[in-house]
Amino acid sequence: MRIGELAEHAKVSVRSLRYYEEQGLLSSTRSPGGQRHYTDKEIARVRFIQRLYTAGLSSRTIAELLPCVDSPSADNADTAWNRLVEERDRITENIKELTRARDALDLLMEMNRQHRDRLAAG
């Protein structure tokens, strides 16, 4: 199938598919005219890549995880598990930082309202 068909089946943009190829996450064969051609198995791969992006992973991290899909083995599964744990820990730390920032903003907003009330009472 051609790139537009893959995009339609996988529910992604053609631009995304080109990006995935640039990042080494997806490959295609080329026709003599230079058109990309894919097999049906790429639909599942693209959907899997999308799930990884949805989980907050970067293209570099996804590239590190794909050997688990391409060459399934206990070692690759363990490597992928460890990498996913690292990413989860990173996201958890980001959540903590965002929560601290939100709490600090809440305090500033409360201080603003108190100051505003004092000005109004004048």
PDB file of C-alpha atoms in Angstrom:
ATOM      1  CA  MET A   1       0.000   0.000   0.000  1.00  0.00           C
ATOM      2  CA  ARG A   2       1.104   3.571  -0.514  1.00  0.00           C
ATOM      3  CA  ILE A   3       1.730   6.131   2.172  1.00  0.00           C
ATOM      4  CA  GLY A   4      -1.734   7.710   1.953  1.00  0.00           C
ATOM      5  CA  GLU A   5      -3.391   4.336   2.395  1.00  0.00           C
ATOM      6  CA  LEU A   6      -1.247   3.506   5.412  1.00  0.00           C
ATOM      7  CA  ALA A   7      -2.049   6.897   6.924  1.00  0.00           C
ATOM      8  CA  GLU A   8      -5.755   6.254   6.451  1.00  0.00           C
ATOM      9  CA  HIS A   9      -5.659   2.712   7.883  1.00  0.00           C
ATOM     10  CA  ALA A  10      -3.491   3.701  10.847  1.00  0.00           C
ATOM     11  CA  LYS A  11      -5.369   6.989  11.395  1.00  0.00           C
ATOM     12  CA  VAL A  12      -2.276   9.190  11.297  1.00  0.00           C
ATOM     13  CA  SER A  13      -1.093  11.897   8.957  1.00  0.00           C
ATOM     14  CA  VAL A  14       1.191  11.313   6.010  1.00  0.00           C
ATOM     15  CA  ARG A  15       3.523  13.817   7.622  1.00  0.00           C
ATOM     16  CA  SER A  16       3.728  11.618  10.731  1.00  0.00           C
ATOM     17  CA  LEU A  17       4.643   8.605   8.638  1.00  0.00           C
ATOM     18  CA  ARG A  18       7.413  10.531   6.910  1.00  0.00           C
ATOM     19  CA  TYR A  19       8.680  11.655  10.300  1.00  0.00           C
ATOM     20  CA  TYR A  20       8.649   8.067  11.590  1.00  0.00           C
ATOM     21  CA  GLU A  21      10.777   7.055   8.623  1.00  0.00           C
ATOM     22  CA  GLU A  22      13.201   9.933   9.226  1.00  0.00           C
ATOM     23  CA  GLN A  23      13.561   8.786  12.838  1.00  0.00           C
ATOM     24  CA  GLY A  24      14.154   5.151  11.819  1.00  0.00           C
ATOM     25  CA  LEU A  25      10.918   3.936  13.418  1.00  0.00           C
ATOM     26  CA  LEU A  26       9.321   2.800  10.175  1.00  0.00           C
ATOM     27  CA  SER A  27      10.680   1.630   6.855  1.00  0.00           C
ATOM     28  CA  SER A  28       9.269   1.241   3.399  1.00  0.00           C
ATOM     29  CA  THR A  29      10.282  -0.017   0.030  1.00  0.00           C
ATOM     30  CA  ARG A  30      10.408   2.392  -2.882  1.00  0.00           C
ATOM     31  CA  SER A  31       8.885   2.004  -6.300  1.00  0.00           C
ATOM     32  CA  PRO A  32      11.013   2.831  -9.349  1.00  0.00           C
ATOM     33  CA  GLY A  33       9.257   6.217  -9.282  1.00  0.00           C
ATOM     34  CA  GLY A  34      10.300   6.790  -5.660  1.00  0.00           C
ATOM     35  CA  GLN A  35       6.902   6.214  -4.050  1.00  0.00           C
ATOM     36  CA  ARG A  36       6.867   4.607  -0.637  1.00  0.00           C
ATOM     37  CA  HIS A  37       5.202   1.215  -0.332  1.00  0.00           C
ATOM     38  CA  TYR A  38       4.220  -0.583   2.871  1.00  0.00           C
ATOM     39  CA  THR A  39       2.824  -3.957   3.846  1.00  0.00           C
ATOM     40  CA  ASP A  40      -0.187  -4.563   6.066  1.00  0.00           C
ATOM     41  CA  LYS A  41       2.071  -5.265   9.055  1.00  0.00           C
ATOM     42  CA  GLU A  42       3.079  -1.593   9.133  1.00  0.00           C
ATOM     43  CA  ILE A  43      -0.460  -0.673  10.203  1.00  0.00           C
ATOM     44  CA  ALA A  44       0.051  -2.421  13.553  1.00  0.00           C
ATOM     45  CA  ARG A  45       3.552  -0.952  13.879  1.00  0.00           C
ATOM     46  CA  VAL A  46       2.300   2.598  13.333  1.00  0.00           C
ATOM     47  CA  ARG A  47      -0.494   2.071  15.852  1.00  0.00           C
ATOM     48  CA  PHE A  48       2.069   0.780  18.349  1.00  0.00           C
ATOM     49  CA  ILE A  49       4.316   3.792  17.714  1.00  0.00           C
ATOM     50  CA  GLN A  50       1.313   6.043  18.316  1.00  0.00           C
ATOM     51  CA  ARG A  51       0.637   4.325  21.644  1.00  0.00           C
ATOM     52  CA  LEU A  52       4.239   4.942  22.667  1.00  0.00           C
ATOM     53  CA  TYR A  53       3.977   8.625  21.726  1.00  0.00           C
ATOM     54  CA  THR A  54       0.700   8.874  23.640  1.00  0.00           C
ATOM     55  CA  ALA A  55       2.554   7.513  26.673  1.00  0.00           C
ATOM     56  CA  GLY A  56       4.875  10.517  26.462  1.00  0.00           C
ATOM     57  CA  LEU A  57       7.884   8.802  24.953  1.00  0.00           C
ATOM     58  CA  SER A  58      10.281  10.539  22.592  1.00  0.00           C
ATOM     59  CA  SER A  59      11.177   9.192  19.165  1.00  0.00           C
ATOM     60  CA  ARG A  60      14.646   8.349  20.506  1.00  0.00           C
ATOM     61  CA  THR A  61      13.160   6.281  23.330  1.00  0.00           C
ATOM     62  CA  ILE A  62      10.744   4.613  20.932  1.00  0.00           C
ATOM     63  CA  ALA A  63      13.677   3.656  18.710  1.00  0.00           C
ATOM     64  CA  GLU A  64      15.300   2.049  21.761  1.00  0.00           C
ATOM     65  CA  LEU A  65      12.138   0.028  22.451  1.00  0.00           C
ATOM     66  CA  LEU A  66      11.433  -1.238  18.935  1.00  0.00           C
ATOM     67  CA  PRO A  67      13.975  -4.105  19.045  1.00  0.00           C
ATOM     68  CA  CYS A  68      11.609  -5.754  21.516  1.00  0.00           C
ATOM     69  CA  VAL A  69       9.014  -5.767  18.747  1.00  0.00           C
ATOM     70  CA  ASP A  70      11.369  -6.543  15.881  1.00  0.00           C
ATOM     71  CA  SER A  71      13.352  -9.280  17.655  1.00  0.00           C
ATOM     72  CA  PRO A  72      11.290 -10.602  20.552  1.00  0.00           C
ATOM     73  CA  SER A  73      13.393 -12.197  23.285  1.00  0.00           C
ATOM     74  CA  ALA A  74      13.493 -12.286  27.058  1.00  0.00           C
ATOM     75  CA  ASP A  75      16.532  -9.975  27.033  1.00  0.00           C
ATOM     76  CA  ASN A  76      14.825  -7.442  24.751  1.00  0.00           C
ATOM     77  CA  ALA A  77      11.655  -7.602  26.848  1.00  0.00           C
ATOM     78  CA  ASP A  78      13.686  -6.962  30.015  1.00  0.00           C
ATOM     79  CA  THR A  79      15.533  -4.082  28.353  1.00  0.00           C
ATOM     80  CA  ALA A  80      12.227  -2.570  27.242  1.00  0.00           C
ATOM     81  CA  TRP A  81      10.756  -3.023  30.735  1.00  0.00           C
ATOM     82  CA  ASN A  82      13.702  -1.217  32.337  1.00  0.00           C
ATOM     83  CA  ARG A  83      13.461   1.626  29.832  1.00  0.00           C
ATOM     84  CA  LEU A  84       9.704   1.960  30.428  1.00  0.00           C
ATOM     85  CA  VAL A  85      10.298   2.107  34.190  1.00  0.00           C
ATOM     86  CA  GLU A  86      12.844   4.904  33.642  1.00  0.00           C
ATOM     87  CA  GLU A  87      10.351   6.819  31.516  1.00  0.00           C
ATOM     88  CA  ARG A  88       7.578   6.336  34.057  1.00  0.00           C
ATOM     89  CA  ASP A  89       9.873   7.628  36.811  1.00  0.00           C
ATOM     90  CA  ARG A  90      10.753  10.645  34.645  1.00  0.00           C
ATOM     91  CA  ILE A  91       7.081  11.412  34.052  1.00  0.00           C
ATOM     92  CA  THR A  92       6.296  10.969  37.754  1.00  0.00           C
ATOM     93  CA  GLU A  93       9.015  13.495  38.628  1.00  0.00           C
ATOM     94  CA  ASN A  94       7.616  15.918  36.037  1.00  0.00           C
ATOM     95  CA  ILE A  95       4.178  15.558  37.618  1.00  0.00           C
ATOM     96  CA  LYS A  96       5.659  16.350  41.031  1.00  0.00           C
ATOM     97  CA  GLU A  97       7.379  19.443  39.633  1.00  0.00           C
ATOM     98  CA  LEU A  98       4.183  20.595  37.934  1.00  0.00           C
ATOM     99  CA  THR A  99       2.223  20.036  41.143  1.00  0.00           C
ATOM    100  CA  ARG A 100       4.735  22.165  43.084  1.00  0.00           C
ATOM    101  CA  ALA A 101       4.457  24.885  40.438  1.00  0.00           C
ATOM    102  CA  ARG A 102       0.650  24.762  40.543  1.00  0.00           C
ATOM    103  CA  ASP A 103       0.675  24.968  44.332  1.00  0.00           C
ATOM    104  CA  ALA A 104       3.011  27.973  44.200  1.00  0.00           C
ATOM    105  CA  LEU A 105       0.733  29.609  41.643  1.00  0.00           C
ATOM    106  CA  ASP A 106      -2.317  28.933  43.850  1.00  0.00           C
ATOM    107  CA  LEU A 107      -0.541  30.705  46.710  1.00  0.00           C
ATOM    108  CA  LEU A 108       0.307  33.676  44.495  1.00  0.00           C
ATOM    109  CA  MET A 109      -3.290  33.846  43.296  1.00  0.00           C
ATOM    110  CA  GLU A 110      -4.545  33.831  46.895  1.00  0.00           C
ATOM    111  CA  MET A 111      -2.089  36.578  47.809  1.00  0.00           C
ATOM    112  CA  ASN A 112      -3.297  38.583  44.812  1.00  0.00           C
ATOM    113  CA  ARG A 113      -6.950  38.276  45.902  1.00  0.00           C
ATOM    114  CA  GLN A 114      -6.099  39.266  49.476  1.00  0.00           C
ATOM    115  CA  HIS A 115      -4.165  42.271  48.202  1.00  0.00           C
ATOM    116  CA  ARG A 116      -7.038  43.162  45.860  1.00  0.00           C
ATOM    117  CA  ASP A 117      -9.541  42.911  48.718  1.00  0.00           C
ATOM    118  CA  ARG A 118      -7.395  45.232  50.867  1.00  0.00           C
ATOM    119  CA  LEU A 119      -7.208  47.754  47.996  1.00  0.00           C
ATOM    120  CA  ALA A 120     -10.975  47.618  47.508  1.00  0.00           C
ATOM    121  CA  ALA A 121     -11.577  48.119  51.236  1.00  0.00           C
ATOM    122  CA  GLY A 122      -9.237  51.033  51.004  1.00  0.00           C
TER     123      GLY A 122
END
